[in-house]
Coordinates of C-alpha atoms and ligand atoms in Angstrom, one line a residue:
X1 CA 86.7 -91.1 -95.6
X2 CA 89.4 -92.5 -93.1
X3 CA 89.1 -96.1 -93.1
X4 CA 89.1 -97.9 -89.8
X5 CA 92.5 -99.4 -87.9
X6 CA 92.7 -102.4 -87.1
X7 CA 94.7 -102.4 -83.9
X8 CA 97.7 -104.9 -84.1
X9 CA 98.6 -105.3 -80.1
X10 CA 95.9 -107.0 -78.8
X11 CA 94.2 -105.2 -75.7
X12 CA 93.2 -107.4 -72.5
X13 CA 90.3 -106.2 -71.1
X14 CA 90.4 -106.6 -67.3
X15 CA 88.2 -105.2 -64.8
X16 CA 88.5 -102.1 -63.2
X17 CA 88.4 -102.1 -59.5
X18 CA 88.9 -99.3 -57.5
X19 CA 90.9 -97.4 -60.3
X20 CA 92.8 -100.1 -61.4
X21 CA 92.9 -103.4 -63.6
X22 CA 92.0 -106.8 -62.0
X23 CA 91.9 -110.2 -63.9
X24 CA 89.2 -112.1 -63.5
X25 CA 88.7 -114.6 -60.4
X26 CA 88.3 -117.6 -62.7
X27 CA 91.5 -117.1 -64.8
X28 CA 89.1 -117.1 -68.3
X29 CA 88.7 -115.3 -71.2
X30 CA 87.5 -115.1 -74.3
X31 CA 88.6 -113.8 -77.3
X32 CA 87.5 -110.3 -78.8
X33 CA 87.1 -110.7 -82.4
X34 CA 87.1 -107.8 -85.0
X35 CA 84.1 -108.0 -87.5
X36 CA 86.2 -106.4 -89.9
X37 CA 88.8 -109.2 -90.5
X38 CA 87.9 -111.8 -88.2
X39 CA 90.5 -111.7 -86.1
X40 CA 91.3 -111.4 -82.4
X41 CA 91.8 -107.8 -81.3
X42 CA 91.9 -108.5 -77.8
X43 CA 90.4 -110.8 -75.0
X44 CA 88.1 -109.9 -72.0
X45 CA 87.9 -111.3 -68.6
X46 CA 84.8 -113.8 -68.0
X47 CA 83.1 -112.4 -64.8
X48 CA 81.8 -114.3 -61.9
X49 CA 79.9 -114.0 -58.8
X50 CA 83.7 -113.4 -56.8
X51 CA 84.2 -110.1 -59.1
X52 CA 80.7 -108.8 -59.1
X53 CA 81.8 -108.8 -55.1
X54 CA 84.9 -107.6 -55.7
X55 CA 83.8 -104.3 -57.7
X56 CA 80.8 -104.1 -56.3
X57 CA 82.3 -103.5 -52.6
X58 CA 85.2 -101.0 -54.2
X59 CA 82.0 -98.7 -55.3
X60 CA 80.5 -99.3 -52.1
X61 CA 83.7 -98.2 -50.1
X62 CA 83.8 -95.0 -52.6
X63 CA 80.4 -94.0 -52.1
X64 CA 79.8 -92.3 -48.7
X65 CA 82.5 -89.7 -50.2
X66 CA 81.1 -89.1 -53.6
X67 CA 77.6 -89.0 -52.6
X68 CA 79.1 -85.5 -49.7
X69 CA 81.2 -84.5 -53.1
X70 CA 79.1 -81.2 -54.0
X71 CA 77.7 -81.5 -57.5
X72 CA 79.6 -78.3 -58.5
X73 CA 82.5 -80.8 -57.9
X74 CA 81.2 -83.7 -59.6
X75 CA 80.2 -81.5 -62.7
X76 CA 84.1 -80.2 -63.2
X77 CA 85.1 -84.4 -63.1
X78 CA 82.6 -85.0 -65.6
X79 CA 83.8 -81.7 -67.9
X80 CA 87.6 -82.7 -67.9
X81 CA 86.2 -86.4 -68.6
X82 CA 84.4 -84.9 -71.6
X83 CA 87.3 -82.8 -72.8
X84 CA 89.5 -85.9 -72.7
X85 CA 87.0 -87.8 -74.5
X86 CA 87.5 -85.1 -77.4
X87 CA 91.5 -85.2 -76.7
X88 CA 90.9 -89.1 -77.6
X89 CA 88.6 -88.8 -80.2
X90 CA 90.7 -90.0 -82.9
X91 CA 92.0 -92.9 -80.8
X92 CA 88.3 -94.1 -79.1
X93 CA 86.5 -94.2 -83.2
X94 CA 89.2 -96.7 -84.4
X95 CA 89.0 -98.3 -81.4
X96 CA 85.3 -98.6 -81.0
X97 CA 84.9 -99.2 -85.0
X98 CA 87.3 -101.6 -84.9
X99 CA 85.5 -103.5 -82.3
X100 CA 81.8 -102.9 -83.7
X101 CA 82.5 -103.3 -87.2
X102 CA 80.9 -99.8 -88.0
X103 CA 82.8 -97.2 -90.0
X104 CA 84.6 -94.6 -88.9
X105 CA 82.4 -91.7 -89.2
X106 CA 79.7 -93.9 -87.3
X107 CA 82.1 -94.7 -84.7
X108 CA 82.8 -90.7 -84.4
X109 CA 79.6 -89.7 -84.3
X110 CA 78.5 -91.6 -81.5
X111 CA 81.3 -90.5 -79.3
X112 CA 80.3 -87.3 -80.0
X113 CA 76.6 -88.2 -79.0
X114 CA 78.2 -89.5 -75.8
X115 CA 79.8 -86.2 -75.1
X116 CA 76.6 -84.4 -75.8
X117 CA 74.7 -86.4 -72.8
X118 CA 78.2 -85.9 -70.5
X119 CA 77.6 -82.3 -71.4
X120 CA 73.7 -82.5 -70.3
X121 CA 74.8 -84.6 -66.7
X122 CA 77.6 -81.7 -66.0
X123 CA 75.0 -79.1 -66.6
X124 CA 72.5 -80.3 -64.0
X125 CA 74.5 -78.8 -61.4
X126 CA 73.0 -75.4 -62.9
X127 CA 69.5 -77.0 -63.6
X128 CA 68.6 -79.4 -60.5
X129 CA 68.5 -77.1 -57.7
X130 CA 65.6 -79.3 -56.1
X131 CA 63.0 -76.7 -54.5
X132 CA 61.9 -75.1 -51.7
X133 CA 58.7 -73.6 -50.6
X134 CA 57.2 -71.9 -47.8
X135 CA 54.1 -73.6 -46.9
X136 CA 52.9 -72.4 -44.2
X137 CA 53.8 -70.0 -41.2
X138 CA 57.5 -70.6 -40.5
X139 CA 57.0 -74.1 -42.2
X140 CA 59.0 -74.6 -45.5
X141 CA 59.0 -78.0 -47.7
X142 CA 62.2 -78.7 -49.6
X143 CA 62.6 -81.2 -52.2
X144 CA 65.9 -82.8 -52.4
X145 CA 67.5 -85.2 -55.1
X146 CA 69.8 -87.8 -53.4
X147 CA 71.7 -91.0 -55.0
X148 CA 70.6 -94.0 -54.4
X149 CA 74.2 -95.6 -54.1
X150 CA 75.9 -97.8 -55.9
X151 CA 74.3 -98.8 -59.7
X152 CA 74.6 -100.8 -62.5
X153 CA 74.6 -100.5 -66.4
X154 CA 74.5 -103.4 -68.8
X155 CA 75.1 -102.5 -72.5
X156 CA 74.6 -104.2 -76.0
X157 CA 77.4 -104.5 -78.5
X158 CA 76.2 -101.7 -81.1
X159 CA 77.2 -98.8 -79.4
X160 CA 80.3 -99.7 -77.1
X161 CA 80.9 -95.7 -76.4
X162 CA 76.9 -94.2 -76.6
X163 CA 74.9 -96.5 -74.8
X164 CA 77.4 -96.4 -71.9
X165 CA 77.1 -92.4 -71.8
X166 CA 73.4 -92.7 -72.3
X167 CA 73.6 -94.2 -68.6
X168 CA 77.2 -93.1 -66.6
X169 CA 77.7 -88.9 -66.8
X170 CA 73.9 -88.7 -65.6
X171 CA 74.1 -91.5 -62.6
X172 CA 77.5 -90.1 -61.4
X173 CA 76.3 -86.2 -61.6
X174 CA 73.7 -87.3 -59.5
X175 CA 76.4 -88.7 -57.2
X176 CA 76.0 -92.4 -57.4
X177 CA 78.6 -94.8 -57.9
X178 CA 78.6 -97.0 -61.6
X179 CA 79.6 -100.3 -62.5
X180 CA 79.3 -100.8 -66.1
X181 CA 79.1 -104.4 -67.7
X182 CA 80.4 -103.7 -71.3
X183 CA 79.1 -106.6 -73.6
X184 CA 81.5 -108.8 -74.0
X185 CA 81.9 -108.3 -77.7
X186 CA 82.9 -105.2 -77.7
X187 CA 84.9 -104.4 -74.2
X188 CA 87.7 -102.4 -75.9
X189 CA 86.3 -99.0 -75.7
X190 CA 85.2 -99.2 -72.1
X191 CA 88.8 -99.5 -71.1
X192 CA 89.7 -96.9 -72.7
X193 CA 86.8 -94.7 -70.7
X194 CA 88.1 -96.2 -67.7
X195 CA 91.6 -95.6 -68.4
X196 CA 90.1 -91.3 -69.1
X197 CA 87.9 -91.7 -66.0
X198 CA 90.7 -92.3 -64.2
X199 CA 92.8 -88.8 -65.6
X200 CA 89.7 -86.8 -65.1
X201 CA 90.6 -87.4 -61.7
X202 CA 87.4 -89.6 -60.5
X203 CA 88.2 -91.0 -57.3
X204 CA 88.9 -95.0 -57.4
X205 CA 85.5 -97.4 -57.1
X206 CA 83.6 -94.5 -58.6
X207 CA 83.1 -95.5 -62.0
X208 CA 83.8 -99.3 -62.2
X209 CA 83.8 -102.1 -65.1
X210 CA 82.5 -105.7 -64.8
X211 CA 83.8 -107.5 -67.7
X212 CA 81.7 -110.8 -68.6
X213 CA 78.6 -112.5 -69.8
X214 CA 75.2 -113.7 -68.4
X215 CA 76.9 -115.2 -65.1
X216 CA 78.4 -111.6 -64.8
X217 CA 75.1 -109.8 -65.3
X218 CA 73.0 -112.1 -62.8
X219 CA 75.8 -112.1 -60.1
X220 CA 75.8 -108.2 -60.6
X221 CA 71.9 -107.9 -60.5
X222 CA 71.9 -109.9 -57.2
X223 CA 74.1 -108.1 -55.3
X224 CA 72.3 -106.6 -52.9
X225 CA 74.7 -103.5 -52.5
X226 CA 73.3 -102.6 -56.1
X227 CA 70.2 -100.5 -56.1
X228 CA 69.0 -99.7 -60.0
X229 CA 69.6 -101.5 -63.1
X230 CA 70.1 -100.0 -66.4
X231 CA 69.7 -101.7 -69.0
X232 CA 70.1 -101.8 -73.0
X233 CA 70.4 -105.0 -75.2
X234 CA 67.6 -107.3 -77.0
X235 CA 63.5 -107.4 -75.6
X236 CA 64.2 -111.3 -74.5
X237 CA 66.9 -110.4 -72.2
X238 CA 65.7 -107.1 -71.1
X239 CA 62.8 -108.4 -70.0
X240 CA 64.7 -111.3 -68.1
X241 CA 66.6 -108.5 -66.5
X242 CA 64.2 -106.5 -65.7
X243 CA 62.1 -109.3 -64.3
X244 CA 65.0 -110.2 -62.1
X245 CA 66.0 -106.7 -60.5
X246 CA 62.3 -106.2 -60.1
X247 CA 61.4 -109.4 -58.0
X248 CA 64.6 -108.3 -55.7
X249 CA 62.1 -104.7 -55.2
X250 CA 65.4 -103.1 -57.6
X251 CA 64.0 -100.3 -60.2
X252 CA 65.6 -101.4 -63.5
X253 CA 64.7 -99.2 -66.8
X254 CA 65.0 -102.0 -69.6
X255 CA 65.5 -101.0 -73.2
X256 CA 65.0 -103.4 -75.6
X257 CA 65.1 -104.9 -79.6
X258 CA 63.2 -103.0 -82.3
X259 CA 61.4 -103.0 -85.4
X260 CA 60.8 -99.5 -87.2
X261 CA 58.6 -98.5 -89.8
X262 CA 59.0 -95.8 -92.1
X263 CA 55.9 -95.0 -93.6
X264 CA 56.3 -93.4 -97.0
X265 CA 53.3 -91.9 -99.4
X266 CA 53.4 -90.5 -102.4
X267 CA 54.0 -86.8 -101.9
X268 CA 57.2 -87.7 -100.1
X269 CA 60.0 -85.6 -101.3
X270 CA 61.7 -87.3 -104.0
X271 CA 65.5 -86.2 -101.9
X272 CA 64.8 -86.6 -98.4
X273 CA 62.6 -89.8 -98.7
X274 CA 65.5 -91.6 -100.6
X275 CA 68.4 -90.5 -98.5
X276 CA 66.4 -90.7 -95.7
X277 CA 64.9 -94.4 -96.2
X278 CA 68.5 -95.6 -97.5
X279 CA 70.6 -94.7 -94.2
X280 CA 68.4 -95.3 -91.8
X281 CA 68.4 -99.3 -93.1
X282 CA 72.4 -99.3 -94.1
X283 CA 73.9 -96.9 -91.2
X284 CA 75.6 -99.5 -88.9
X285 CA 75.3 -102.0 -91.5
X286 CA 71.4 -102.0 -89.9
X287 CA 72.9 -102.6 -86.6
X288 CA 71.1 -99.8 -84.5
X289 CA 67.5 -100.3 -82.9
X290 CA 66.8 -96.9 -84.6
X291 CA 67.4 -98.2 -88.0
X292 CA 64.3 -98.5 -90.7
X293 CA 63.0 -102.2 -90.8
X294 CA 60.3 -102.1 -92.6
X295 CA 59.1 -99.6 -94.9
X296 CA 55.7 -99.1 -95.8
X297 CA 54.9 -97.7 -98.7
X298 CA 51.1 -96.2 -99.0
X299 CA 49.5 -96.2 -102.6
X300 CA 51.6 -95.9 -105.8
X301 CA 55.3 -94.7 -104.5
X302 CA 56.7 -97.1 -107.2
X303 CA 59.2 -93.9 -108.2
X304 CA 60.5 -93.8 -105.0
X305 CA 61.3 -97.3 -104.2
X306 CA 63.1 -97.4 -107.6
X307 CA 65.5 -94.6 -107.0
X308 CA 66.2 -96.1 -102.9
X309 CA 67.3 -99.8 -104.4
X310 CA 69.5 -97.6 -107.1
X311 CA 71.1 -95.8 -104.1
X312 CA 71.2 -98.8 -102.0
X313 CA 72.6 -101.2 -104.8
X314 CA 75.3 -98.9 -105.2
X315 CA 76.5 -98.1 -101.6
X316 CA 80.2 -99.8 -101.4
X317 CA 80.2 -102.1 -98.0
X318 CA 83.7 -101.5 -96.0
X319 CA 83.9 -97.6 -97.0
X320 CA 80.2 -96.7 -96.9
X321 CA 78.7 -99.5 -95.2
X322 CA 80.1 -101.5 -91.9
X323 CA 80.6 -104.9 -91.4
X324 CA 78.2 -107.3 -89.3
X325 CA 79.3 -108.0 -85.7
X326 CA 79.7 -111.7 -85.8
X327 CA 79.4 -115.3 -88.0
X328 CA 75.5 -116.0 -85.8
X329 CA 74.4 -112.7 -86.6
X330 CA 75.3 -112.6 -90.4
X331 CA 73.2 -116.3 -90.6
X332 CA 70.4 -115.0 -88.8
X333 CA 70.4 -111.8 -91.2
X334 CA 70.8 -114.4 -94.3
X335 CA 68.1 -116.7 -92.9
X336 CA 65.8 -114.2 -93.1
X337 CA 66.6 -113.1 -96.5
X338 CA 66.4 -116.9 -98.1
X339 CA 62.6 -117.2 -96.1
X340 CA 61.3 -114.3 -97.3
X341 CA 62.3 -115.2 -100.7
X342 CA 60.9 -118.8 -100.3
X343 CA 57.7 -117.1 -98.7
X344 CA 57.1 -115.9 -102.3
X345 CA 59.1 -111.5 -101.5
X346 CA 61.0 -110.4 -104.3
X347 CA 64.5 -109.4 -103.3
X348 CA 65.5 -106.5 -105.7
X349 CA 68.5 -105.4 -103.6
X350 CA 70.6 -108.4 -103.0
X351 CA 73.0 -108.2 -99.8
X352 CA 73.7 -112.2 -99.8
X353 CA 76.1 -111.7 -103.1
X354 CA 77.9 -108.9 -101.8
X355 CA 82.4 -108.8 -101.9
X356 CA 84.1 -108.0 -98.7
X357 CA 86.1 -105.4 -99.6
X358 CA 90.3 -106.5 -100.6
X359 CA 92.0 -107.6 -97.7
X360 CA 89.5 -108.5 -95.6
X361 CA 87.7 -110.9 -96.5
X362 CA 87.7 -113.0 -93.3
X363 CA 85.7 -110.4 -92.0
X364 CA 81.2 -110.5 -91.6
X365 CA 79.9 -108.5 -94.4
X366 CA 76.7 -108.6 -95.6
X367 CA 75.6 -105.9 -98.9
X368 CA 71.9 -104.1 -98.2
X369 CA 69.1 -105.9 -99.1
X370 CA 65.8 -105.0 -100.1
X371 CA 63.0 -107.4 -99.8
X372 CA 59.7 -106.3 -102.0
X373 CA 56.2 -106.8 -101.7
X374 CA 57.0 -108.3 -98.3
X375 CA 53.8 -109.4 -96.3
X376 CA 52.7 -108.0 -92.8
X377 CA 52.9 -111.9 -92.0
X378 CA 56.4 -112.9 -92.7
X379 CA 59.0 -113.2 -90.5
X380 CA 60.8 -110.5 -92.1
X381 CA 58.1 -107.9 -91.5
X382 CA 57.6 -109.0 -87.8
X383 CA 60.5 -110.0 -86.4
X384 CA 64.2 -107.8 -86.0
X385 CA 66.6 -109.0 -88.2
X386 CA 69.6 -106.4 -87.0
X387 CA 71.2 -106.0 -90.3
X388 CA 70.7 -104.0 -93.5
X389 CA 67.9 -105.1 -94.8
X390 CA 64.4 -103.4 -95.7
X391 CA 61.0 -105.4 -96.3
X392 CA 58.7 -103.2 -98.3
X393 CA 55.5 -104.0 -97.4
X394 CA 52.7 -101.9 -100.0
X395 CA 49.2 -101.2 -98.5
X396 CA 46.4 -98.6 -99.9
X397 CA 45.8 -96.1 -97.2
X398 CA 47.2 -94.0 -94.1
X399 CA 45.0 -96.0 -92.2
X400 CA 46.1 -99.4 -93.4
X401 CA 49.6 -98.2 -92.8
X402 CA 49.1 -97.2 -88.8
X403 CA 47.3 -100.7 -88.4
X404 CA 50.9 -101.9 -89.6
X405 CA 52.4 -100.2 -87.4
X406 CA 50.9 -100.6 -84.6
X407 CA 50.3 -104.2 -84.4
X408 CA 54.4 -104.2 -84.4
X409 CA 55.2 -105.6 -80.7
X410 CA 58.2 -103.6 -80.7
X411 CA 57.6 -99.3 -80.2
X412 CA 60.9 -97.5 -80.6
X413 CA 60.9 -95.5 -83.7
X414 CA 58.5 -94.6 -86.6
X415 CA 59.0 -92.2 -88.7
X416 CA 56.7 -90.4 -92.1
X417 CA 57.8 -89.3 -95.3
X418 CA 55.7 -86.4 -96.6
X419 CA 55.1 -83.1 -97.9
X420 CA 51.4 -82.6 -96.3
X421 CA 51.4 -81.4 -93.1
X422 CA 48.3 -82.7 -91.9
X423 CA 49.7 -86.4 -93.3
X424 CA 52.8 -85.6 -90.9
X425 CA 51.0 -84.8 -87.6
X426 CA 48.5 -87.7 -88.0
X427 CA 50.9 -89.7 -88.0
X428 CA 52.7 -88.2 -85.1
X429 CA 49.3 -88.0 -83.1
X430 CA 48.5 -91.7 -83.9
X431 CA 51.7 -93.5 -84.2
X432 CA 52.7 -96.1 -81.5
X433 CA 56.2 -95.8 -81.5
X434 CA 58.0 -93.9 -78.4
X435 CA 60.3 -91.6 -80.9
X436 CA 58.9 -90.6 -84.1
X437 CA 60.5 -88.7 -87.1
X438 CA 58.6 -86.6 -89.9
X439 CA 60.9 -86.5 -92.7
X440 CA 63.7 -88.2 -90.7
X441 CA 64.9 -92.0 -90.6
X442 CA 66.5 -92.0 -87.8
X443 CA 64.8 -89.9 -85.0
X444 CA 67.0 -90.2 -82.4
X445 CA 66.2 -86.9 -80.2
X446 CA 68.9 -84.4 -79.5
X447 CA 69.8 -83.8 -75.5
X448 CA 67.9 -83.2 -73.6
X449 CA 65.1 -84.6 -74.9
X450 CA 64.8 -87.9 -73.6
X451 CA 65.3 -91.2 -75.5
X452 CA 63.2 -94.2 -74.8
X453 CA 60.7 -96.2 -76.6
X454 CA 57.3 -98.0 -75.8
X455 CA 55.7 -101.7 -75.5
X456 CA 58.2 -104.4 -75.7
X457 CA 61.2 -101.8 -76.5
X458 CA 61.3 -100.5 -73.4
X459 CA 60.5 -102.2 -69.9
X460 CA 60.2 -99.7 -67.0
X461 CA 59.3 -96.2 -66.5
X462 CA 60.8 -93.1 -67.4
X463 CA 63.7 -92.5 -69.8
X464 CA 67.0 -93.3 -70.1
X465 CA 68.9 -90.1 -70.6
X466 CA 67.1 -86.3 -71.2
X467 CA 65.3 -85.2 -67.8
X468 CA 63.0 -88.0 -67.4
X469 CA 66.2 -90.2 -66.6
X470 CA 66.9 -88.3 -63.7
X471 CA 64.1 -89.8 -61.3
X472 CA 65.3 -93.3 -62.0
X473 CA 69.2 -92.5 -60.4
X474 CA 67.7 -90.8 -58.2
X475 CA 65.5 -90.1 -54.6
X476 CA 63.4 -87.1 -54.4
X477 CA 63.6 -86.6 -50.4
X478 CA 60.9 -83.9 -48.8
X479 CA 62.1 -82.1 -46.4
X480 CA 59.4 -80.1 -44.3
X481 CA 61.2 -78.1 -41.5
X482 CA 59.2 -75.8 -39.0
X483 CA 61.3 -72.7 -37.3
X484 CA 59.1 -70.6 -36.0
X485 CA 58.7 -68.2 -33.4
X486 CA 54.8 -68.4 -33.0
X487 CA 53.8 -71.3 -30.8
X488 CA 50.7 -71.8 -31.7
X489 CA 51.4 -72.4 -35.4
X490 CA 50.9 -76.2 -36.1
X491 CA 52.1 -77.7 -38.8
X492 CA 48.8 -77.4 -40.9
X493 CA 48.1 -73.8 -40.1
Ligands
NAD1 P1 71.9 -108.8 -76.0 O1 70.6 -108.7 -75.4 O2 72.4 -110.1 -76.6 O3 73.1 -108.3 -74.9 C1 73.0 -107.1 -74.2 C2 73.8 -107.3 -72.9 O4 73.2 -108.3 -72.1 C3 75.2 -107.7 -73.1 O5 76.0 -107.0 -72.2 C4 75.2 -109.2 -72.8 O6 76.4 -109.6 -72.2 C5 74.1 -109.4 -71.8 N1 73.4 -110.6 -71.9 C6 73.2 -111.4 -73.1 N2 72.4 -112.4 -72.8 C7 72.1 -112.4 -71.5 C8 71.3 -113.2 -70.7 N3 70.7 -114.3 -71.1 N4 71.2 -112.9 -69.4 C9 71.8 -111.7 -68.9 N5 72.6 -110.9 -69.7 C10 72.7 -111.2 -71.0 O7 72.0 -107.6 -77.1 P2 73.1 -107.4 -78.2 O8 73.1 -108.4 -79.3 O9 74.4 -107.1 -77.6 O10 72.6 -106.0 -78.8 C11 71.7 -105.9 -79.9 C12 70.3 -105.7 -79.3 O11 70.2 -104.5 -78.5 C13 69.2 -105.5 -80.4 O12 68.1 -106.2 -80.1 C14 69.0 -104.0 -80.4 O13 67.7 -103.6 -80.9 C15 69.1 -103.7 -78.9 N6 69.4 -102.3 -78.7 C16 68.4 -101.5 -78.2 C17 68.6 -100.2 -77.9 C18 67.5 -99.3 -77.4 O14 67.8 -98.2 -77.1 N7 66.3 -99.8 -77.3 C19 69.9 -99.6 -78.2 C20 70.9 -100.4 -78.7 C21 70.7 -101.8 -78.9

């Protein structure tokens, strides 16, 4: 297991404007702090209203040229962007592990989910021919997919290569121009994209980065150069974004916070259950909005949940287990913990005690945590906590379990443990959640099916990568054209 660099030159993370860096109007920053050792890695420009105009008229000057670049043309940016993305592989984990506090192998392996949606975008020059038809005597109707201009993509901290790429390679294959607002915890790997973007040979104000906070986000929104906001982050503030670019008649597609249930009954394989339940909750120290929250386990499963707290008691945090992103969230994560205790749970994993590993100790780390006999009505079985901890909450039935889970506000992922096939498409058919996994704890779908979740996950229509994303960075134009040498052929005939 290759354990994570820490890099020792601390990176500035500028803007980048028309292909090249630019400091922020304001002259501020703030520092970029490493979850791993608590230390500053870097600093990132604080964004204003002057640099949402700044970048936002660079993308504008480069559009009228990208949008007449054929997509043929476009696609072979996008596949030497991808191949220096795998040239940097190496460089862009530690980098965006570093910055994330997940491990390496996490880091890796959403790069490489990156590259696999920059691999869908470049093949839509293949797949998105548009249409054509004739309708009627010398009358044809053509369907044509144009870019709406210039866009914008505001991203949490979790994912600071994925999310992007859920977003970018799609909205520039489709020839728009993209300004991405990195969060401003995790800007480091984003200048590293820009710094690739730049030796695939994209033209400068094509792909574009707004460093920054809320100010940057809501001067960005405003702009009325931009026309579609994507979003990814927590439901409060995707919901104020999408509120916003909405009321200014912008489409936004607004992914939001989660809470997933893995349902579990007893003839769940013994294997896959545990491996499955154990890293969906620990994987990114619990930091992804696919990760299990709450697991609820249907009738007498009492085997099962003793081997998962074995496994998850034993999982060594810093090698196998990453460290929480900053000091708020690790005393939101133990807030949580000490209520539900208080509240009358039984914590039979216990996270709180846990040892940073040598060497780091002035880093955020917080062990798994398993919370038992958790009820429906405790904040730790409603609310996200974002970390690695699992409430177990026991009921009798299937039924009782799909009440669970569908009271749940939040709908991105839920997922059944089972051996009966009938058990496993009832649950599919009846389930709330947008992505759902049978015998899988994290079912995030492979390109190009589409990810995207329901109810307060998810605010705005479509998806936001797989085919369904290509309507929202995009304008189906119908083109009906006549040529005919019959003159009394009218358009309806
Ligand atoms: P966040 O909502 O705090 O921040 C997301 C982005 O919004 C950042 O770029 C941030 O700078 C900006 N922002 C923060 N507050 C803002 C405000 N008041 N107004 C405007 N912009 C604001 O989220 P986070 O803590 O960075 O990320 C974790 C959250 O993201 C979790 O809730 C997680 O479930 C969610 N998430 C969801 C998905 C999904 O696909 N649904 C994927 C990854 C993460």
């Amino acid at each position: 297991m290759s354990l994570v660099k820490i890099n020792s030159a601390p990176m500035t993370c500028d803007h980048w404007i028309a292909g090249e860096h630019r400091g922020p109007a304001s002259g501020q920053y703030r520092d970029v702090v490493s979850p791993y050792t608590g230390a500053a890695i870097g600093k990132v420009a604080l964004g204003g209203k002057a640099d949402a105009d700044a970048v936002v008229s660079a993308a504008q000057n480069a559009f009228p040229a990208w949008r007449a670049t054929p997509i043929k043309e476009r696609a072979q940016l996008l596949f030497r962007f991808r191949d220096l993305v795998l040239a940097n592989l190496e460089e862009l984990s530690h980098v965006a592990a570093s910055e994330s506090g997940k491990t390496f192998g996490e880091a890796r392996a959403e790069v490489l989910k990156g590259v696999e949606v920059t691999e869908f975008a470049l093949a839509l020059q293949n797949l998105d021919s548009g249409g054509i038809m004739d309708v009627s005597r010398g009358v044809s109707c053509e369907l044509r997919r144009e870019p709406l201009g210039v866009v914008a993509g505001i991203v949490p901290f979790n994912f600071p290569a994925m999310v992007p790429m859920w977003m970018y390679p799609i909205a520039l294959a489709l020839g728009n121009c993209f300004v991405l607002k990195p969060s401003e915890k995790v800007p480091l790997t984003s200048q590293i994209m820009a710094r690739l973007s730049k030796e695939a040979g994209f033209p400068p104000g094509v792909f574009s980065l707004l460093n920054g906070t809320k100010e940057a986000v809501e001067a960005l929104i405003d702009h009325p150069s931009i026309k579609a906001v994507g979003f990814v982050g927590s439901s409060p503030v995707a919901l104020d974004v999408y509120t916003r670019a909405t009321a200014l008649g912008k489409r936004a597609l607004c992914l939001g916070g989660a809470k997933n249930h893995l349902i579990v009954v007893p003839d769940a394989d013994e294997a896959l259950t545990v491996r499955g339940v154990v890293d969906s909750f620990t994987g990114c120290a619990g930091q992804r909005c696919m990760a299990a929250s709450v697991m609820i386990a249907v009738g007498d499963v009492d085997h099962l949940i003793e081997k998962i707290r074995k496994t998850a008691a034993e999982l060594p945090i810093g090698a196998g287990m990453g460290a929480i992103i900053d000091k708020g969230a690790l005393d939101r994560i133990r807030h949580h913990v000490d209520a539900a205790e208080k509240d009358g749970a039984k914590v039979i994993v216990d996270g709180r005690e846990s040892k940073a590993p040598a060497g780091r100790e002035q880093g955020f780390w917080f062990g798994p945590t398993i919370i038992d006999h958790a009820k429906p009505s405790m904040a730790c079985a409603r609310e996200e906590i974002f970390g690695p901890v699992l409430a177990i909450v026991r009921v009798k039935n299937l039924a009782e379990a799909l009440a669970l889970e569908s009271a749940n506000p939040f709908g991105n992922a839920t997922s059944v443990f089972t051996t009966n096939g009938a058990v496993a498409r009832h649950v599919a058919d009846n389930a709330t959640s947008g992505m759902i996994g049978i015998n899988i704890g994290v079912p995030v779908p492979r390109e190009p099916f589409s990810f995207g979740g329901t109810k307060t996950s998810k605010f705005g229509h479509s998806d936001i990568t797989g085919e369904s994303s290509l309507d929202f960075w995009s304008n189906l134009k119908k083109v009906t054209t006549k040529w005919s040498l019959q003159s009394d052929a009218s358009w309806l005939s």
